[in-house]
Amino acid sequence: MSFSIPVVRAPVVGAEEGFPVRRVYCVGANYRQHALEMGLDPAREPPFFFMKPYDAVMPNGAVIPYPPMTSDYHFELELVAAIGAAGTDVPVERAGELIYGYGVGLDMTRRDLQAEARQKRTPWDLSKGFDHSAPLGPITPMPGVLMDKGAIELTVNGEVRQSSDLSQLIWSVAEIISILSRYGALAPGDLIYTGTPAGVGAVVKGDRLHGRIDGLEDLSISIG
Ligand code: MN
């Protein structure tokens, strides 16, 4: 065989070499108001996880093609934690040791396929993990820092659609790392999309999305 699989590197603020992406984990329903809008119980039940392929990560400024097999393509603005050290069964009080930095991400979702999967109790893979489904702004190195507050806001064509604060996360970054690391080893190159606030909605071709989180580089993409 003579093909090669590309290394996906997420740009890092102030560094020439990007962050090589290994796995992309996502947390579901991690803000109370979003859980409610999805018809879920926002009680503090254990968090659930799903994954996206690593090559779904798209850089700031990308034009994201409107995906096939959907007519309800949704944005979900999320804080993304970048993992820089390995860990298994990590206690909450040591979770910060795994942090490399953070970026502003979008968990793009084929909501109609997800709704069908939820109803039929079939896997979410094709509703969540598809081409171009994980835009990610530049990663700001913040080793050891557990982000737990700060505004998170998404505008579509200049209009505010999602606006909340990281302090509203049901499960904190430290708790997410600790719980996820019980299921398998976290390793350098892993990304964790930590969940979206309320206000998710559909986009159409030509829409411009702009996400920001206090202290991080903005993420701008458009739908092409
Ligand atoms: Mn999400």
PDB file of C-alpha atoms in Angstrom, residues 13-202:
ATOM      1  CA  VAL A  13      -1.166  30.612  19.481  1.00  0.00           C
ATOM      2  CA  GLY A  14       2.469  31.738  19.441  1.00  0.00           C
ATOM      3  CA  ALA A  15       3.862  28.463  18.125  1.00  0.00           C
ATOM      4  CA  GLU A  16       4.914  27.518  14.631  1.00  0.00           C
ATOM      5  CA  GLU A  17       4.074  23.876  15.009  1.00  0.00           C
ATOM      6  CA  GLY A  18       0.459  22.968  15.595  1.00  0.00           C
ATOM      7  CA  PHE A  19      -1.093  20.562  18.100  1.00  0.00           C
ATOM      8  CA  PRO A  20      -1.277  17.071  16.541  1.00  0.00           C
ATOM      9  CA  VAL A  21      -4.789  15.756  17.032  1.00  0.00           C
ATOM     10  CA  ARG A  22      -5.265  12.183  18.260  1.00  0.00           C
ATOM     11  CA  ARG A  23      -8.869  11.708  19.433  1.00  0.00           C
ATOM     12  CA  VAL A  24     -11.840  14.041  19.616  1.00  0.00           C
ATOM     13  CA  TYR A  25     -14.157  13.438  22.571  1.00  0.00           C
ATOM     14  CA  CYS A  26     -17.382  15.366  23.150  1.00  0.00           C
ATOM     15  CA  VAL A  27     -19.594  15.726  26.224  1.00  0.00           C
ATOM     16  CA  GLY A  28     -23.377  15.724  25.794  1.00  0.00           C
ATOM     17  CA  ALA A  29     -25.888  17.962  27.584  1.00  0.00           C
ATOM     18  CA  ASN A  30     -23.440  19.765  29.875  1.00  0.00           C
ATOM     19  CA  TYR A  31     -25.371  23.033  30.364  1.00  0.00           C
ATOM     20  CA  ARG A  32     -28.711  22.938  32.167  1.00  0.00           C
ATOM     21  CA  GLN A  33     -30.617  25.182  29.745  1.00  0.00           C
ATOM     22  CA  HIS A  34     -29.346  23.224  26.722  1.00  0.00           C
ATOM     23  CA  ALA A  35     -30.321  19.896  28.321  1.00  0.00           C
ATOM     24  CA  LEU A  36     -33.821  21.314  28.797  1.00  0.00           C
ATOM     25  CA  GLU A  37     -34.078  22.547  25.194  1.00  0.00           C
ATOM     26  CA  MET A  38     -33.091  19.037  24.022  1.00  0.00           C
ATOM     27  CA  GLY A  39     -35.843  17.504  26.145  1.00  0.00           C
ATOM     28  CA  LEU A  40     -33.354  15.899  28.535  1.00  0.00           C
ATOM     29  CA  ASP A  41     -33.310  15.767  32.313  1.00  0.00           C
ATOM     30  CA  PRO A  42     -30.773  18.348  33.492  1.00  0.00           C
ATOM     31  CA  ALA A  43     -30.353  16.547  36.815  1.00  0.00           C
ATOM     32  CA  ARG A  44     -26.727  15.941  37.593  1.00  0.00           C
ATOM     33  CA  GLU A  45     -26.576  12.434  36.170  1.00  0.00           C
ATOM     34  CA  PRO A  46     -23.211  11.099  35.039  1.00  0.00           C
ATOM     35  CA  PRO A  47     -22.036  12.820  31.846  1.00  0.00           C
ATOM     36  CA  PHE A  48     -22.156  10.933  28.563  1.00  0.00           C
ATOM     37  CA  PHE A  49     -19.619  11.057  25.765  1.00  0.00           C
ATOM     38  CA  PHE A  50     -19.360  10.570  22.037  1.00  0.00           C
ATOM     39  CA  MET A  51     -16.545  10.976  19.522  1.00  0.00           C
ATOM     40  CA  LYS A  52     -15.718  12.587  16.218  1.00  0.00           C
ATOM     41  CA  PRO A  53     -13.012  11.522  13.753  1.00  0.00           C
ATOM     42  CA  TYR A  54      -9.771  13.450  14.247  1.00  0.00           C
ATOM     43  CA  ASP A  55      -9.795  14.672  10.648  1.00  0.00           C
ATOM     44  CA  ALA A  56     -13.134  16.428  11.243  1.00  0.00           C
ATOM     45  CA  VAL A  57     -11.122  19.216  12.924  1.00  0.00           C
ATOM     46  CA  MET A  58     -11.214  22.365  10.755  1.00  0.00           C
ATOM     47  CA  PRO A  59      -9.170  25.525  11.282  1.00  0.00           C
ATOM     48  CA  ASN A  60     -10.253  29.077  11.960  1.00  0.00           C
ATOM     49  CA  GLY A  61     -11.366  30.818   8.771  1.00  0.00           C
ATOM     50  CA  ALA A  62     -12.517  27.624   7.068  1.00  0.00           C
ATOM     51  CA  VAL A  63     -15.443  27.528   4.704  1.00  0.00           C
ATOM     52  CA  ILE A  64     -17.369  24.450   5.835  1.00  0.00           C
ATOM     53  CA  PRO A  65     -19.350  22.675   3.125  1.00  0.00           C
ATOM     54  CA  TYR A  66     -23.033  22.167   3.981  1.00  0.00           C
ATOM     55  CA  PRO A  67     -23.045  18.401   4.676  1.00  0.00           C
ATOM     56  CA  PRO A  68     -25.054  15.770   2.818  1.00  0.00           C
ATOM     57  CA  MET A  69     -27.897  13.723   4.339  1.00  0.00           C
ATOM     58  CA  THR A  70     -29.361  16.523   6.451  1.00  0.00           C
ATOM     59  CA  SER A  71     -31.740  19.429   6.219  1.00  0.00           C
ATOM     60  CA  ASP A  72     -31.211  20.536   9.825  1.00  0.00           C
ATOM     61  CA  TYR A  73     -27.510  21.357  10.255  1.00  0.00           C
ATOM     62  CA  HIS A  74     -26.894  22.839  13.727  1.00  0.00           C
ATOM     63  CA  PHE A  75     -24.147  24.776  15.502  1.00  0.00           C
ATOM     64  CA  GLU A  76     -23.056  24.052  19.089  1.00  0.00           C
ATOM     65  CA  LEU A  77     -20.435  26.435  20.462  1.00  0.00           C
ATOM     66  CA  GLU A  78     -18.130  24.774  22.991  1.00  0.00           C
ATOM     67  CA  LEU A  79     -15.013  25.219  25.117  1.00  0.00           C
ATOM     68  CA  VAL A  80     -12.439  22.694  23.892  1.00  0.00           C
ATOM     69  CA  ALA A  81      -9.771  21.346  26.229  1.00  0.00           C
ATOM     70  CA  ALA A  82      -6.526  20.161  24.594  1.00  0.00           C
ATOM     71  CA  ILE A  83      -4.775  17.331  26.451  1.00  0.00           C
ATOM     72  CA  GLY A  84      -0.983  17.458  26.730  1.00  0.00           C
ATOM     73  CA  ALA A  85      -0.164  14.594  29.125  1.00  0.00           C
ATOM     74  CA  ALA A  86      -1.319  11.011  29.498  1.00  0.00           C
ATOM     75  CA  GLY A  87      -3.612   9.879  32.290  1.00  0.00           C
ATOM     76  CA  THR A  88      -5.796   6.982  33.413  1.00  0.00           C
ATOM     77  CA  ASP A  89      -8.098   7.071  36.452  1.00  0.00           C
ATOM     78  CA  VAL A  90      -7.114  10.688  37.032  1.00  0.00           C
ATOM     79  CA  PRO A  91      -8.407  12.098  40.352  1.00  0.00           C
ATOM     80  CA  VAL A  92     -10.295  15.406  39.987  1.00  0.00           C
ATOM     81  CA  GLU A  93      -7.611  17.237  41.986  1.00  0.00           C
ATOM     82  CA  ARG A  94      -4.919  16.146  39.494  1.00  0.00           C
ATOM     83  CA  ALA A  95      -6.911  16.729  36.275  1.00  0.00           C
ATOM     84  CA  GLY A  96      -5.183  20.058  35.657  1.00  0.00           C
ATOM     85  CA  GLU A  97      -1.907  18.208  35.053  1.00  0.00           C
ATOM     86  CA  LEU A  98      -3.325  16.880  31.769  1.00  0.00           C
ATOM     87  CA  ILE A  99      -4.237  20.311  30.367  1.00  0.00           C
ATOM     88  CA  TYR A 100      -2.180  21.700  27.489  1.00  0.00           C
ATOM     89  CA  GLY A 101      -4.504  24.551  26.573  1.00  0.00           C
ATOM     90  CA  TYR A 102      -7.906  25.551  25.239  1.00  0.00           C
ATOM     91  CA  GLY A 103      -9.643  26.619  22.063  1.00  0.00           C
ATOM     92  CA  VAL A 104     -13.077  27.733  20.884  1.00  0.00           C
ATOM     93  CA  GLY A 105     -14.841  24.930  19.037  1.00  0.00           C
ATOM     94  CA  LEU A 106     -18.051  24.081  17.235  1.00  0.00           C
ATOM     95  CA  ASP A 107     -19.695  20.663  17.579  1.00  0.00           C
ATOM     96  CA  MET A 108     -21.515  20.740  14.238  1.00  0.00           C
ATOM     97  CA  THR A 109     -24.484  18.375  14.253  1.00  0.00           C
ATOM     98  CA  ARG A 110     -26.925  16.850  11.774  1.00  0.00           C
ATOM     99  CA  ARG A 111     -29.803  17.392  14.208  1.00  0.00           C
ATOM    100  CA  ASP A 112     -32.375  15.499  12.155  1.00  0.00           C
ATOM    101  CA  LEU A 113     -30.181  12.384  12.106  1.00  0.00           C
ATOM    102  CA  GLN A 114     -29.465  12.774  15.814  1.00  0.00           C
ATOM    103  CA  ALA A 115     -33.189  13.046  16.628  1.00  0.00           C
ATOM    104  CA  GLU A 116     -33.855   9.904  14.595  1.00  0.00           C
ATOM    105  CA  ALA A 117     -31.005   8.077  16.359  1.00  0.00           C
ATOM    106  CA  ARG A 118     -32.309   9.104  19.762  1.00  0.00           C
ATOM    107  CA  GLN A 119     -35.785   7.898  18.867  1.00  0.00           C
ATOM    108  CA  LYS A 120     -34.570   4.577  17.452  1.00  0.00           C
ATOM    109  CA  ARG A 121     -31.842   4.165  20.090  1.00  0.00           C
ATOM    110  CA  THR A 122     -29.221   3.788  17.381  1.00  0.00           C
ATOM    111  CA  PRO A 123     -25.668   5.244  17.504  1.00  0.00           C
ATOM    112  CA  TRP A 124     -24.992   8.960  17.078  1.00  0.00           C
ATOM    113  CA  ASP A 125     -21.879   8.522  14.944  1.00  0.00           C
ATOM    114  CA  LEU A 126     -23.241   9.789  11.649  1.00  0.00           C
ATOM    115  CA  SER A 127     -25.140  12.664  13.253  1.00  0.00           C
ATOM    116  CA  LYS A 128     -22.088  13.942  15.134  1.00  0.00           C
ATOM    117  CA  GLY A 129     -18.914  12.520  13.601  1.00  0.00           C
ATOM    118  CA  PHE A 130     -18.738  13.432   9.928  1.00  0.00           C
ATOM    119  CA  ASP A 131     -16.521  15.427   7.589  1.00  0.00           C
ATOM    120  CA  HIS A 132     -15.735  19.000   8.745  1.00  0.00           C
ATOM    121  CA  SER A 133     -17.870  18.605  11.894  1.00  0.00           C
ATOM    122  CA  ALA A 134     -15.313  19.895  14.417  1.00  0.00           C
ATOM    123  CA  PRO A 135     -14.170  23.480  13.661  1.00  0.00           C
ATOM    124  CA  LEU A 136     -11.595  24.629  16.205  1.00  0.00           C
ATOM    125  CA  GLY A 137      -9.998  28.029  16.711  1.00  0.00           C
ATOM    126  CA  PRO A 138      -6.317  28.469  17.622  1.00  0.00           C
ATOM    127  CA  ILE A 139      -5.344  26.692  20.851  1.00  0.00           C
ATOM    128  CA  THR A 140      -4.035  28.982  23.585  1.00  0.00           C
ATOM    129  CA  PRO A 141      -1.438  27.154  25.707  1.00  0.00           C
ATOM    130  CA  MET A 142      -2.493  27.294  29.371  1.00  0.00           C
ATOM    131  CA  PRO A 143      -0.730  24.323  31.010  1.00  0.00           C
ATOM    132  CA  GLY A 144      -2.342  23.260  34.257  1.00  0.00           C
ATOM    133  CA  VAL A 145      -5.205  25.769  34.063  1.00  0.00           C
ATOM    134  CA  LEU A 146      -8.757  24.535  34.695  1.00  0.00           C
ATOM    135  CA  MET A 147     -11.025  27.083  32.999  1.00  0.00           C
ATOM    136  CA  ASP A 148     -14.187  27.434  35.079  1.00  0.00           C
ATOM    137  CA  LYS A 149     -15.605  30.857  34.253  1.00  0.00           C
ATOM    138  CA  GLY A 150     -15.772  33.349  31.425  1.00  0.00           C
ATOM    139  CA  ALA A 151     -18.295  34.416  28.807  1.00  0.00           C
ATOM    140  CA  ILE A 152     -19.005  32.080  25.881  1.00  0.00           C
ATOM    141  CA  GLU A 153     -20.892  33.607  22.948  1.00  0.00           C
ATOM    142  CA  LEU A 154     -21.792  32.709  19.365  1.00  0.00           C
ATOM    143  CA  THR A 155     -23.085  35.071  16.710  1.00  0.00           C
ATOM    144  CA  VAL A 156     -24.519  34.025  13.349  1.00  0.00           C
ATOM    145  CA  ASN A 157     -24.355  36.794  10.737  1.00  0.00           C
ATOM    146  CA  GLY A 158     -23.695  39.234  13.588  1.00  0.00           C
ATOM    147  CA  GLU A 159     -26.721  38.218  15.669  1.00  0.00           C
ATOM    148  CA  VAL A 160     -26.151  36.690  19.126  1.00  0.00           C
ATOM    149  CA  ARG A 161     -27.510  33.133  19.186  1.00  0.00           C
ATOM    150  CA  GLN A 162     -25.733  31.532  22.157  1.00  0.00           C
ATOM    151  CA  SER A 163     -24.592  33.420  25.237  1.00  0.00           C
ATOM    152  CA  SER A 164     -23.630  31.905  28.567  1.00  0.00           C
ATOM    153  CA  ASP A 165     -20.741  31.502  30.976  1.00  0.00           C
ATOM    154  CA  LEU A 166     -18.360  28.605  31.587  1.00  0.00           C
ATOM    155  CA  SER A 167     -19.437  28.704  35.246  1.00  0.00           C
ATOM    156  CA  GLN A 168     -22.738  27.182  34.041  1.00  0.00           C
ATOM    157  CA  LEU A 169     -21.105  23.883  33.016  1.00  0.00           C
ATOM    158  CA  ILE A 170     -22.869  21.022  34.831  1.00  0.00           C
ATOM    159  CA  TRP A 171     -19.639  18.984  34.844  1.00  0.00           C
ATOM    160  CA  SER A 172     -16.410  20.982  35.171  1.00  0.00           C
ATOM    161  CA  VAL A 173     -13.359  20.462  32.969  1.00  0.00           C
ATOM    162  CA  ALA A 174     -11.636  18.695  35.885  1.00  0.00           C
ATOM    163  CA  GLU A 175     -14.594  16.389  36.475  1.00  0.00           C
ATOM    164  CA  ILE A 176     -14.899  15.585  32.757  1.00  0.00           C
ATOM    165  CA  ILE A 177     -11.213  14.644  32.539  1.00  0.00           C
ATOM    166  CA  SER A 178     -11.449  12.531  35.674  1.00  0.00           C
ATOM    167  CA  ILE A 179     -14.572  10.646  34.548  1.00  0.00           C
ATOM    168  CA  LEU A 180     -13.467  10.172  30.929  1.00  0.00           C
ATOM    169  CA  SER A 181     -10.082   8.827  32.060  1.00  0.00           C
ATOM    170  CA  ARG A 182     -11.842   5.977  33.896  1.00  0.00           C
ATOM    171  CA  TYR A 183     -13.035   4.619  30.551  1.00  0.00           C
ATOM    172  CA  GLY A 184      -9.627   4.604  28.892  1.00  0.00           C
ATOM    173  CA  ALA A 185      -6.310   6.372  28.726  1.00  0.00           C
ATOM    174  CA  LEU A 186      -6.284  10.030  27.780  1.00  0.00           C
ATOM    175  CA  ALA A 187      -3.158  10.954  25.843  1.00  0.00           C
ATOM    176  CA  PRO A 188      -1.395  13.980  24.361  1.00  0.00           C
ATOM    177  CA  GLY A 189      -3.266  15.097  21.249  1.00  0.00           C
ATOM    178  CA  ASP A 190      -6.732  14.410  22.613  1.00  0.00           C
ATOM    179  CA  LEU A 191      -9.368  17.122  22.396  1.00  0.00           C
ATOM    180  CA  ILE A 192     -12.444  17.321  24.603  1.00  0.00           C
ATOM    181  CA  TYR A 193     -15.435  19.378  23.425  1.00  0.00           C
ATOM    182  CA  THR A 194     -17.076  20.188  26.755  1.00  0.00           C
ATOM    183  CA  GLY A 195     -20.706  20.780  25.763  1.00  0.00           C
ATOM    184  CA  THR A 196     -22.799  23.649  24.476  1.00  0.00           C
ATOM    185  CA  PRO A 197     -25.022  26.254  26.135  1.00  0.00           C
ATOM    186  CA  ALA A 198     -28.661  26.808  25.139  1.00  0.00           C
ATOM    187  CA  GLY A 199     -29.630  28.443  21.859  1.00  0.00           C
ATOM    188  CA  VAL A 200     -28.510  25.845  19.318  1.00  0.00           C
ATOM    189  CA  GLY A 201     -30.002  26.284  15.881  1.00  0.00           C
ATOM    190  CA  ALA A 202     -29.746  25.605  12.184  1.00  0.00           C
TER     191      ALA A 202
END
